[in-house]
Coordinates of C-alpha atoms and ligand atoms in Angstrom, one line a residue:
X1 CA -1.7 -6.7 -6.1
X2 CA -2.9 -10.3 -6.4
X3 CA -1.6 -12.7 -3.8
X4 CA -0.1 -16.1 -4.5
X5 CA 0.8 -19.0 -2.3
X6 CA 2.1 -22.5 -2.9
X7 CA 2.9 -25.6 -0.9
X8 CA 4.8 -28.8 -1.8
X9 CA 4.7 -31.2 1.1
X10 CA 3.5 -34.4 2.6
X11 CA 0.1 -33.6 3.9
X12 CA -3.0 -32.1 2.4
X13 CA -2.6 -28.5 1.4
X14 CA -5.9 -26.9 0.5
X15 CA -6.9 -25.7 4.0
X16 CA -3.5 -24.1 4.5
X17 CA -3.5 -22.5 1.1
X18 CA -6.9 -20.9 1.7
X19 CA -5.7 -19.7 5.1
X20 CA -2.7 -18.2 3.4
X21 CA -5.0 -16.5 0.8
X22 CA -7.0 -14.9 3.7
X23 CA -3.8 -13.3 4.9
X24 CA -3.2 -12.0 1.3
X25 CA -6.7 -10.9 0.6
X26 CA -5.6 -7.3 1.2
X27 CA -3.7 -7.6 -2.2
X28 CA -6.9 -8.1 -4.1
X29 CA -10.4 -9.6 -3.7
X30 CA -11.9 -9.8 -7.2
X31 CA -11.8 -13.6 -7.3
X32 CA -9.7 -16.5 -5.8
X33 CA -8.8 -20.0 -6.6
X34 CA -6.8 -23.0 -5.6
X35 CA -5.2 -25.8 -7.7
X36 CA -3.8 -29.1 -6.5
X37 CA -2.4 -32.3 -7.8
X38 CA -4.8 -35.0 -6.5
X39 CA -2.9 -38.3 -7.0
X40 CA -1.0 -36.6 -9.8
X41 CA -4.0 -35.0 -11.5
X42 CA -4.6 -31.3 -11.8
X43 CA -7.8 -30.2 -10.1
X44 CA -9.0 -26.7 -9.2
X45 CA -11.7 -24.8 -7.5
X46 CA -12.3 -21.1 -8.2
X47 CA -14.8 -18.4 -7.3
X48 CA -15.7 -14.9 -8.2
X49 CA -15.5 -12.3 -5.4
X50 CA -14.0 -12.7 -1.9
X51 CA -12.3 -15.8 -0.5
X52 CA -15.4 -16.8 1.4
X53 CA -16.9 -17.6 -2.0
X54 CA -14.1 -20.0 -2.7
X55 CA -14.5 -21.6 0.8
X56 CA -18.2 -22.1 0.0
X57 CA -17.3 -23.8 -3.3
X58 CA -14.7 -26.0 -1.6
X59 CA -17.2 -27.0 1.0
X60 CA -19.5 -28.3 -1.7
X61 CA -16.8 -29.8 -3.8
X62 CA -13.5 -30.2 -2.1
X63 CA -10.2 -30.6 -3.9
X64 CA -7.0 -31.5 -2.1
X65 CA -3.5 -32.9 -2.6
X66 CA -0.1 -32.6 -1.1
X67 CA 1.0 -30.0 -3.6
X68 CA -0.9 -26.9 -4.6
X69 CA -1.0 -23.3 -5.6
X70 CA -3.5 -20.6 -4.8
X71 CA -4.3 -17.0 -5.8
X72 CA -6.4 -14.0 -4.8
X73 CA -6.9 -11.7 -7.8
X74 CA -7.0 -7.9 -8.4
X75 CA -8.1 -7.9 -12.0
X76 CA -6.0 -6.3 -14.7
X77 CA -6.7 -8.1 -17.9
X78 CA -10.2 -9.5 -18.1
X79 CA -13.3 -8.9 -16.0
X80 CA -13.3 -10.4 -12.5
X81 CA -15.4 -13.5 -13.3
X82 CA -14.7 -17.2 -12.5
X83 CA -13.3 -17.9 -16.0
X84 CA -10.6 -15.3 -15.6
X85 CA -9.8 -16.4 -12.1
X86 CA -6.4 -18.1 -11.4
X87 CA -5.1 -20.8 -11.3
X88 CA -5.2 -21.0 -15.1
X89 CA -4.8 -24.4 -16.7
X90 CA -3.4 -25.4 -20.1
X91 CA -3.0 -29.1 -20.8
X92 CA -0.8 -30.4 -18.0
X93 CA 0.1 -27.0 -16.5
X94 CA -1.5 -25.0 -13.7
X95 CA -0.3 -21.5 -13.0
X96 CA -0.9 -18.5 -10.6
X97 CA 0.5 -15.1 -11.5
X98 CA 0.9 -11.7 -10.0
X99 CA 1.9 -8.9 -12.4
X100 CA 1.3 -8.1 -16.0
X101 CA 2.7 -10.0 -19.0
X102 CA 3.1 -7.1 -21.4
X103 CA 3.8 -9.1 -24.6
X104 CA 0.9 -11.5 -24.0
X105 CA -0.9 -10.5 -27.3
X106 CA 2.2 -11.4 -29.4
X107 CA 2.5 -14.8 -27.6
X108 CA -1.2 -15.5 -28.1
X109 CA -0.7 -14.9 -31.8
X110 CA 2.3 -17.2 -31.9
X111 CA 0.2 -19.9 -30.1
X112 CA -2.9 -19.3 -32.2
X113 CA -3.1 -23.1 -32.8
X114 CA -4.1 -23.4 -29.1
X115 CA -7.4 -22.6 -27.5
X116 CA -7.4 -19.8 -25.0
X117 CA -10.2 -19.8 -22.4
X118 CA -9.7 -16.5 -20.7
X119 CA -9.2 -12.8 -21.4
X120 CA -6.1 -12.7 -19.1
X121 CA -2.5 -12.0 -19.9
X122 CA -1.5 -14.9 -17.5
X123 CA -2.9 -17.7 -19.6
X124 CA -0.1 -17.5 -22.1
X125 CA 2.4 -18.6 -19.4
X126 CA 0.5 -21.8 -18.9
X127 CA 0.3 -22.4 -22.6
X128 CA 3.9 -21.7 -23.2
X129 CA 5.1 -24.2 -20.6
X130 CA 2.6 -26.8 -21.9
X131 CA 3.7 -26.1 -25.5
X132 CA 7.4 -26.7 -24.6
X133 CA 6.5 -29.9 -22.6
X134 CA 4.7 -31.1 -25.8
X135 CA 7.9 -30.5 -27.7
X136 CA 9.6 -32.9 -25.4
X137 CA 11.3 -30.5 -22.9
X138 CA 11.7 -31.5 -19.3
X139 CA 9.5 -29.5 -16.9
X140 CA 12.5 -27.5 -15.6
X141 CA 13.6 -26.6 -19.2
X142 CA 10.1 -25.8 -20.3
X143 CA 9.6 -23.4 -17.4
X144 CA 13.0 -21.7 -17.8
X145 CA 12.4 -21.3 -21.6
X146 CA 8.9 -19.8 -21.0
X147 CA 10.3 -17.3 -18.6
X148 CA 12.8 -16.0 -21.3
X149 CA 9.8 -15.3 -23.6
X150 CA 7.8 -13.3 -21.1
X151 CA 8.1 -9.5 -20.8
X152 CA 6.6 -7.5 -18.0
X153 CA 6.3 -8.1 -14.3
X154 CA 5.6 -11.4 -12.7
X155 CA 5.6 -13.6 -9.7
X156 CA 4.6 -17.1 -10.7
X157 CA 3.7 -20.4 -9.0
X158 CA 3.3 -23.4 -11.4
X159 CA 2.5 -27.0 -11.0
X160 CA 2.5 -29.8 -13.6
X161 CA 0.2 -32.8 -13.9
X162 CA 2.0 -35.9 -12.8
X163 CA 4.8 -34.1 -11.1
X164 CA 3.7 -34.3 -7.5
X165 CA 6.9 -33.3 -6.0
X166 CA 7.8 -30.1 -7.8
X167 CA 6.5 -26.5 -7.6
X168 CA 8.1 -24.0 -10.0
X169 CA 8.2 -20.3 -9.2
X170 CA 9.8 -17.1 -10.5
X171 CA 10.0 -13.4 -9.8
X172 CA 10.6 -10.4 -12.0
X173 CA 9.1 -7.1 -10.9
X174 CA 6.7 -8.6 -8.5
X175 CA 7.7 -9.8 -5.0
X176 CA 8.0 -13.5 -4.1
X177 CA 9.4 -15.3 -1.1
X178 CA 10.2 -18.9 -0.5
X179 CA 9.5 -20.6 2.8
X180 CA 11.7 -23.5 4.1
X181 CA 9.8 -26.0 6.2
X182 CA 10.4 -29.4 7.7
X183 CA 9.7 -31.7 4.8
X184 CA 7.7 -29.0 3.1
X185 CA 8.5 -25.9 1.0
X186 CA 6.4 -22.9 0.4
X187 CA 6.1 -19.9 -1.8
X188 CA 4.2 -16.7 -1.2
X189 CA 3.8 -13.1 -2.3
X190 CA 5.0 -11.9 1.0
X191 CA 6.0 -12.9 4.5
X192 CA 2.4 -12.4 5.7
X193 CA 1.3 -15.4 3.7
X194 CA 4.1 -17.7 5.0
X195 CA 4.8 -16.8 8.6
X196 CA 2.1 -19.2 9.9
X197 CA 3.9 -22.0 8.0
X198 CA 7.5 -21.3 8.7
X199 CA 9.8 -18.6 10.0
X200 CA 12.6 -19.4 7.5
X201 CA 12.1 -17.2 4.5
X202 CA 14.2 -16.5 1.4
X203 CA 13.4 -13.4 -0.6
X204 CA 14.0 -14.1 -4.3
X205 CA 15.9 -11.4 -6.2
X206 CA 15.0 -9.8 -9.5
X207 CA 15.0 -12.4 -12.3
X208 CA 15.3 -15.4 -9.9
X209 CA 13.4 -18.6 -10.4
X210 CA 13.3 -21.8 -8.4
X211 CA 12.2 -25.4 -8.2
X212 CA 10.8 -26.5 -4.8
X213 CA 10.4 -30.1 -3.7
X214 CA 9.2 -31.2 -0.2
X215 CA 12.8 -31.5 1.0
X216 CA 14.8 -29.1 -1.2
X217 CA 14.9 -25.9 -3.1
X218 CA 17.1 -24.8 -6.0
X219 CA 17.3 -21.2 -7.0
X220 CA 18.5 -20.0 -10.4
X221 CA 19.3 -16.4 -11.5
X222 CA 17.9 -14.9 -14.7
X223 CA 20.8 -16.5 -16.7
X224 CA 20.0 -20.0 -15.2
X225 CA 23.0 -20.1 -13.0
X226 CA 22.5 -21.9 -9.7
X227 CA 22.6 -19.3 -6.9
X228 CA 22.3 -19.2 -3.1
X229 CA 20.1 -16.7 -1.4
X230 CA 20.2 -15.9 2.3
X231 CA 17.6 -17.5 4.6
X232 CA 16.0 -14.8 6.8
X233 CA 14.6 -15.9 10.1
X234 CA 11.3 -14.0 10.7
X235 CA 10.7 -13.9 14.5
X236 CA 7.4 -15.3 15.6
X237 CA 4.7 -15.6 12.9
X238 CA 2.2 -12.9 13.6
X239 CA -1.3 -14.0 14.4
X240 CA -3.8 -12.8 11.8
X241 CA -4.8 -9.3 12.8
X242 CA -8.3 -9.3 14.5
X243 CA -10.9 -6.6 14.5
X244 CA -11.6 -7.1 18.2
X245 CA -14.7 -5.2 19.2
X246 CA -14.5 -2.8 16.3
X247 CA -16.9 -2.9 13.5
X248 CA -14.2 -2.4 10.9
X249 CA -10.4 -2.7 10.7
X250 CA -10.3 0.9 9.5
X251 CA -12.0 2.0 12.7
X252 CA -9.7 -0.1 14.9
X253 CA -6.7 1.3 13.0
X254 CA -7.9 4.9 13.5
X255 CA -8.2 4.3 17.2
X256 CA -4.8 2.8 17.4
X257 CA -3.2 6.0 16.2
X258 CA -2.2 7.5 19.6
X259 CA -0.3 4.3 20.2
X260 CA 1.1 3.9 16.7
X261 CA 2.3 7.5 16.5
X262 CA 3.9 7.0 19.9
X263 CA 5.7 3.9 18.5
X264 CA 7.0 5.9 15.5
X265 CA 8.2 8.6 17.7
X266 CA 10.3 6.2 19.9
X267 CA 12.3 5.4 16.8
X268 CA 13.1 9.0 15.8
X269 CA 12.8 11.3 18.9
X270 CA 14.9 11.1 22.0
X271 CA 12.4 12.2 24.7
X272 CA 15.2 13.0 27.2
X273 CA 17.3 15.2 25.0
X274 CA 14.2 16.6 23.3
X275 CA 15.9 16.1 20.0
X276 CA 15.7 13.9 16.9
X277 CA 17.4 10.5 17.1
X278 CA 18.3 9.2 13.6
X279 CA 20.3 6.3 12.2
X280 CA 23.9 7.4 11.8
X281 CA 24.0 6.8 8.1
X282 CA 21.3 9.4 7.5
X283 CA 23.3 12.6 7.2
X284 CA 21.3 15.7 6.1
X285 CA 24.2 18.1 6.5
X286 CA 25.6 17.7 3.0
X287 CA 22.6 17.1 0.9
X288 CA 21.3 19.7 -1.6
X289 CA 17.8 18.4 -2.0
X290 CA 15.3 15.8 -0.7
X291 CA 13.3 13.9 -3.3
X292 CA 10.2 12.3 -1.9
X293 CA 8.4 9.8 -4.1
X294 CA 5.3 7.9 -3.3
X295 CA 1.7 7.1 -4.4
X296 CA -1.7 8.0 -3.1
X297 CA -2.0 8.7 0.6
X298 CA 1.8 8.1 1.1
X299 CA 2.4 10.9 -1.5
X300 CA 0.3 13.3 0.5
X301 CA 2.4 12.5 3.6
X302 CA 5.4 13.5 1.4
X303 CA 3.7 16.8 0.4
X304 CA 3.2 17.7 4.0
X305 CA 6.9 16.9 4.6
X306 CA 7.8 19.4 1.8
X307 CA 6.4 22.2 4.0
X308 CA 8.3 20.9 7.0
X309 CA 11.7 20.4 5.4
X310 CA 11.6 23.7 3.6
X311 CA 10.3 25.8 6.5
X312 CA 12.2 24.2 9.3
X313 CA 15.4 22.9 7.7
X314 CA 15.7 25.1 4.7
X315 CA 16.2 22.1 2.4
X316 CA 14.6 22.1 -1.0
X317 CA 12.2 19.2 -1.5
X318 CA 10.7 17.7 -4.7
X319 CA 7.7 15.6 -4.2
X320 CA 6.4 13.5 -7.1
X321 CA 3.9 10.8 -7.8
X322 CA 5.9 7.7 -8.3
X323 CA 4.1 6.7 -11.6
X324 CA 5.3 10.0 -13.2
X325 CA 8.7 10.4 -11.7
X326 CA 11.0 8.2 -13.8
X327 CA 9.2 8.8 -17.0
X328 CA 9.8 12.6 -16.9
X329 CA 13.5 11.8 -16.7
X330 CA 14.2 14.0 -13.6
X331 CA 17.4 15.9 -13.3
X332 CA 19.2 14.2 -10.3
X333 CA 22.2 15.3 -8.3
X334 CA 24.4 12.8 -6.4
X335 CA 24.1 15.2 -3.4
X336 CA 20.3 14.6 -3.2
X337 CA 18.6 12.2 -0.7
X338 CA 15.8 10.1 -2.2
X339 CA 13.1 9.0 0.2
X340 CA 10.5 6.5 -0.9
X341 CA 7.4 6.6 1.3
X342 CA 5.4 3.4 1.3
X343 CA 3.3 1.5 3.8
X344 CA 3.7 -1.8 2.0
X345 CA 7.2 -1.2 0.7
X346 CA 6.1 -3.1 -2.5
X347 CA 4.3 -0.5 -4.6
X348 CA 5.6 -1.1 -8.1
X349 CA 6.0 2.6 -9.2
X350 CA 7.6 3.7 -5.9
X351 CA 10.0 0.7 -6.1
X352 CA 10.9 1.6 -9.7
X353 CA 11.6 5.2 -8.7
X354 CA 13.9 3.9 -5.9
X355 CA 15.8 1.7 -8.3
X356 CA 16.0 4.6 -10.8
X357 CA 17.6 6.9 -8.2
X358 CA 19.9 4.1 -6.9
X359 CA 21.2 3.6 -10.4
X360 CA 21.8 7.3 -10.8
X361 CA 24.0 7.2 -7.7
X362 CA 21.6 9.0 -5.4
X363 CA 21.5 7.9 -1.8
X364 CA 18.2 6.2 -1.1
X365 CA 16.0 5.7 2.0
X366 CA 12.7 3.8 2.3
X367 CA 10.2 4.9 4.9
X368 CA 8.1 1.8 5.2
X369 CA 5.8 -0.1 7.5
X370 CA 6.8 -3.5 6.3
X371 CA 10.5 -4.0 7.1
X372 CA 10.7 -7.3 5.1
X373 CA 9.5 -5.5 2.0
X374 CA 11.5 -5.1 -1.2
X375 CA 12.0 -1.4 -0.7
X376 CA 13.3 -1.9 2.8
X377 CA 15.8 -4.5 1.5
X378 CA 16.9 -2.5 -1.6
X379 CA 17.2 1.1 -0.2
X380 CA 20.5 2.2 1.3
X381 CA 18.7 3.1 4.5
X382 CA 15.5 1.4 5.7
X383 CA 13.4 3.6 8.0
X384 CA 10.5 1.9 9.8
X385 CA 7.3 3.6 10.8
X386 CA 6.3 0.8 13.2
X387 CA 2.5 1.2 12.7
X388 CA 1.9 -2.5 12.8
X389 CA -0.1 -4.4 10.2
X390 CA -2.6 -2.2 8.4
X391 CA -5.5 -4.3 7.2
X392 CA -8.1 -1.7 6.1
X393 CA -7.4 -1.0 2.5
X394 CA -7.8 2.8 3.1
X395 CA -4.6 3.9 4.8
X396 CA -5.1 5.6 8.2
X397 CA -2.6 4.8 10.9
X398 CA 0.2 4.3 8.4
X399 CA -0.4 7.8 7.1
X400 CA -0.2 9.5 10.5
X401 CA 3.0 7.4 11.3
X402 CA 4.5 8.4 7.9
X403 CA 3.8 12.1 8.8
X404 CA 5.3 11.6 12.3
X405 CA 8.4 10.0 11.0
X406 CA 8.8 12.7 8.2
X407 CA 8.3 15.5 10.8
X408 CA 11.1 13.9 12.9
X409 CA 13.3 13.6 9.8
X410 CA 12.7 17.3 9.0
X411 CA 13.7 18.2 12.6
X412 CA 16.9 16.0 12.2
X413 CA 17.7 17.9 9.0
X414 CA 17.1 21.2 10.6
X415 CA 19.3 20.3 13.5
X416 CA 22.2 18.9 11.5
X417 CA 22.1 21.9 9.2
X418 CA 22.1 24.4 12.1
X419 CA 18.7 25.8 10.9
X420 CA 17.1 25.7 14.4
X421 CA 18.4 26.9 17.7
X422 CA 18.5 24.5 20.6
X423 CA 15.3 26.0 22.0
X424 CA 13.5 25.7 18.7
X425 CA 14.6 22.1 18.5
X426 CA 13.2 21.3 22.0
X427 CA 10.0 23.1 21.1
X428 CA 9.5 21.1 17.9
X429 CA 10.4 17.8 19.6
X430 CA 8.0 18.6 22.5
X431 CA 5.2 19.3 20.0
X432 CA 5.8 15.9 18.4
X433 CA 5.9 14.1 21.8
X434 CA 2.5 15.6 22.7
X435 CA 0.9 14.4 19.4
X436 CA -0.4 11.0 20.6
X437 CA -2.3 12.8 23.4
X438 CA -3.8 15.3 21.0
X439 CA -4.8 12.6 18.6
X440 CA -6.5 10.8 21.4
X441 CA -8.4 13.9 22.2
X442 CA -9.4 14.4 18.6
X443 CA -10.7 10.8 18.4
X444 CA -13.2 11.8 21.2
X445 CA -15.0 13.8 18.5
X446 CA -16.1 10.5 16.9
X447 CA -19.8 10.7 17.9
X448 CA -20.1 14.3 16.9
X449 CA -18.6 13.6 13.5
X450 CA -20.7 10.5 13.1
X451 CA -23.8 12.7 13.5
X452 CA -22.5 15.2 10.9
X453 CA -21.8 12.3 8.5
X454 CA -25.5 11.5 8.3
X455 CA -26.4 14.6 6.3
X456 CA -23.0 14.6 4.5
X457 CA -23.6 11.1 3.2
X458 CA -26.5 12.4 1.0
X459 CA -24.0 14.5 -1.0
X460 CA -23.1 13.6 -4.6
X461 CA -19.8 15.6 -4.4
X462 CA -17.7 17.5 -1.9
X463 CA -14.7 19.9 -1.7
X464 CA -11.9 19.9 0.8
X465 CA -10.0 23.1 1.2
X466 CA -6.8 24.1 3.2
X467 CA -3.8 26.3 3.0
X468 CA -0.1 25.5 3.7
X469 CA 0.5 22.1 5.2
X470 CA -3.2 21.6 5.4
X471 CA -3.5 21.4 1.6
X472 CA -2.2 17.8 1.4
X473 CA -4.6 16.9 4.3
X474 CA -7.4 18.3 2.1
X475 CA -6.2 16.0 -0.7
X476 CA -6.1 13.1 1.8
X477 CA -9.6 13.9 3.2
X478 CA -11.0 13.9 -0.4
X479 CA -9.2 10.6 -1.3
X480 CA -10.4 8.9 1.9
X481 CA -14.0 9.9 1.2
X482 CA -13.8 8.8 -2.5
X483 CA -12.3 5.5 -1.9
X484 CA -14.6 4.2 0.9
X485 CA -17.9 6.1 0.3
X486 CA -17.7 6.4 -3.5
X487 CA -18.8 10.1 -3.2
X488 CA -16.9 12.3 -5.6
X489 CA -14.6 14.7 -3.8
X490 CA -11.7 17.0 -4.6
X491 CA -9.1 18.6 -2.4
X492 CA -7.9 22.1 -3.3
X493 CA -5.6 24.8 -2.0
X494 CA -8.2 27.2 -0.7
X495 CA -6.7 30.1 -2.7
X496 CA -7.0 28.1 -5.9
X497 CA -10.7 27.5 -6.0
X498 CA -11.6 30.8 -7.6
X499 CA -9.4 30.0 -10.5
X500 CA -12.1 27.6 -11.9
X501 CA -13.5 25.0 -9.6
X502 CA -15.7 27.6 -7.7
X503 CA -18.0 27.3 -10.7
X504 CA -19.1 24.0 -9.3
X505 CA -20.3 25.4 -6.0
X506 CA -24.1 25.7 -5.7
X507 CA -26.7 25.6 -3.0
X508 CA -25.8 22.9 -0.5
X509 CA -22.5 21.8 -2.1
X510 CA -20.5 20.5 0.9
X511 CA -17.1 22.2 1.5
X512 CA -14.9 21.0 4.3
X513 CA -12.5 23.8 5.3
X514 CA -9.4 22.9 7.2
X515 CA -8.4 26.0 9.1
X516 CA -6.4 25.7 12.3
X517 CA -5.7 29.0 14.0
X518 CA -2.3 29.6 12.3
X519 CA -0.8 32.5 10.3
X520 CA -2.9 31.5 7.3
X521 CA -6.1 31.3 9.2
X522 CA -7.6 34.6 8.1
X523 CA -6.9 33.9 4.4
X524 CA -8.5 30.5 4.6
X525 CA -11.5 32.0 6.3
X526 CA -11.8 34.6 3.5
X527 CA -11.9 31.6 1.1
X528 CA -14.5 30.0 3.3
X529 CA -16.7 33.0 2.9
X530 CA -16.3 33.1 -0.9
X531 CA -17.9 29.6 -1.1
X532 CA -20.4 30.2 1.7
X533 CA -21.7 33.3 -0.1
X534 CA -22.4 31.0 -3.1
X535 CA -24.5 28.6 -1.1
X536 CA -21.9 26.0 0.0
X537 CA -22.7 23.9 3.0
X538 CA -19.6 24.5 5.2
X539 CA -18.0 22.0 7.6
X540 CA -15.2 23.9 9.3
X541 CA -12.4 21.9 10.9
X542 CA -10.5 24.2 13.2
X543 CA -9.2 24.3 16.8
X544 CA -10.3 26.1 20.0
X545 CA -8.8 29.5 19.0
X546 CA -10.1 29.2 15.4
X547 CA -13.6 28.5 16.7
X548 CA -13.6 31.6 18.8
X549 CA -12.9 33.7 15.7
X550 CA -15.4 32.2 13.3
X551 CA -18.7 32.5 15.2
X552 CA -21.5 31.0 13.2
X553 CA -19.8 31.2 9.7
X554 CA -20.0 27.5 9.2
X555 CA -22.9 25.1 9.1
X556 CA -21.0 22.6 11.1
X557 CA -17.8 22.9 13.1
X558 CA -15.3 20.3 14.3
X559 CA -13.2 21.8 17.0
X560 CA -9.9 19.9 17.3
X561 CA -7.6 20.3 20.3
X562 CA -5.1 23.2 19.9
X563 CA -1.9 21.9 18.5
X564 CA 1.5 23.4 17.6
X565 CA 1.4 24.5 14.0
X566 CA 4.1 21.9 13.3
X567 CA 1.9 18.9 14.1
X568 CA -1.5 20.5 13.2
X569 CA -1.8 18.5 9.9
X570 CA -1.5 15.3 11.9
X571 CA -4.4 16.4 14.1
X572 CA -6.6 17.6 11.2
X573 CA -6.1 14.1 9.6
X574 CA -8.2 12.5 12.4
X575 CA -11.2 14.7 11.5
X576 CA -11.2 13.9 7.8
X577 CA -10.6 10.1 8.5
X578 CA -13.6 10.0 10.9
X579 CA -15.8 11.9 8.5
X580 CA -15.0 9.6 5.6
X581 CA -15.4 6.5 7.7
X582 CA -18.8 7.4 9.1
X583 CA -20.1 8.6 5.8
X584 CA -19.2 5.2 4.3
X585 CA -20.8 3.4 7.2
X586 CA -24.0 5.4 6.7
X587 CA -23.9 4.4 3.0
X588 CA -23.3 0.8 3.8
X589 CA -20.2 0.3 1.6
X590 CA -17.5 -2.3 2.2
X591 CA -15.3 0.0 4.3
X592 CA -12.3 -2.4 4.7
X593 CA -12.3 -3.7 1.2
X594 CA -13.8 -1.0 -1.1
X595 CA -14.6 -1.9 -4.6
X596 CA -11.9 -2.0 -7.3
X597 CA -9.0 -1.4 -4.8
X598 CA -6.2 -3.5 -3.4
X599 CA -3.9 -2.7 -0.5
X600 CA -0.6 -3.4 -2.2
X601 CA -0.3 -2.1 -5.8
X602 CA 2.5 -4.2 -7.4
X603 CA 1.7 -3.4 -11.0
X604 CA 2.4 -0.2 -12.9
Ligands
LIG1 C1 -5.3 5.2 0.1 C2 -4.1 4.3 0.1 C3 -3.3 4.3 -1.1 C4 -1.8 4.0 -0.8 C5 -1.0 3.9 -2.1 C6 0.5 3.6 -1.8 O1 -6.0 5.1 1.4 O2 -3.9 3.5 1.0 O3 -3.4 5.5 -1.8 O4 -1.3 5.0 0.0 O5 -1.5 2.8 -2.8 O6 0.6 2.4 -1.1 P1 2.0 2.2 -0.3 O7 2.0 3.2 0.8 O8 1.9 0.8 0.2 O9 3.1 2.4 -1.2

């Protein structure tokens, strides 16, 4: 959520700052801006909307210097216009910020003798530092004093007029990394922004702040003690992910799934022994409960995992939305295992839940795609999904890899607790190994689903129904549709509809029914008939056996390859992803960067 980057060096920085912003655009794309010291004088350029708007402005009126900071914004306080775009200036100070300053109103009142130009929470930080400079403080003291006044979450980059060899930065609650170059230093919201500039990164810890010069960096902790932090070498800066011949990153990422699921499996399943293969420190034999915490799509992966862990391993599972978890003061036992599920590994609420459990003495694991993320670094056990960079804001390949890893974890739990026989273990492992091939087959339905999406895209609202482990896939299907096509959609447990929402069904209301031919098939089909008889337009997602038993009950039918019940939710996911994608394309929305969203949600 908001991306920041800074460079202090010996050659012009603007082009590299803008290049870094492009790598960070997934964090927000409401507006962007860059500020430099041009011969010691603060100059900036800012633009509403995506980074190409900033590039166009820079082309007309270039600003440059050998020190600079830049920002891509996901708006929290203040509408996403140019005035509210970062960098914000106050007197001699320019600042970029990721996070939320919670006490900004109080500080604004204290500084009421100053003129505020924006509606943002961030502007107070620039004013505070400038105020202290005006009172005679040295830049380093002014910055450190300002930090002590600010409450909330922040990652800052700050430059000061006339101080051409110093960038100030700080982190509390929002991630920030430093990059060590050759005669240059960098700061960035994440490794993604910096790997093109250097492979030597330092991850600041909570409360750390730092002063960077072209040839040095000094880090301080929250009590202003000088501290050393480890330099991590990031192997080979990844090239910016390319769309290749695909129209959108989302489409490319959906098509990568046979390969990405395969990569996830190599980490967790031993194909020769047909058994799970887990890190030694992950011991399920003694735990009394698994607590899975996540947000959005990642949380739906956790909900599917609840079915797996409980049915296969006999372990109780609590799944909760991260933003609710710690505030309901959950009862925790030291024998529980906490699993944070997060593509980015930076989601503020999920990270807070992880810290909450760690503090309570619960063993923590983080199932993440980004292994350099804060969650991966802070959890007791970091579990990679290896899906590769996911650029489309709507999560696709990360979701199916999360599911795959969680399925393998549930198998590991079942094995270590003696809940499955050797044959059952081999059967489940084999089902997982076959998944990439089935996903590939499911992707062949692309054209068929595209054709269905044409009618579907005219809908104002839709329902997704399922039973058992298909319920979270119904939620995920509805979420995918909402976020990229802007059509209202809800997912429901099929048996729950008649307890209220069925009142919304009228002639032509689209209902997507997820019903693989499993033990709940007949019950789901009864629910299908309840809505069909009230005029719903049914799109049935089933498998070859299911299709044989449903005749012409549905208006449209998507026939997925037959899969083991264990992995069926992974296969159904492909259908709902393709349906949402093609609907959005028909409607002409910005599929990869839908309105109001950001890929990495680092504020509460
Ligand atoms: C939806 C989507 C989001 C994320 C959620 C959690 O397509 O991508 O709902 O799943 O914001 O993000 P991570 O997994 O990075 O914690």
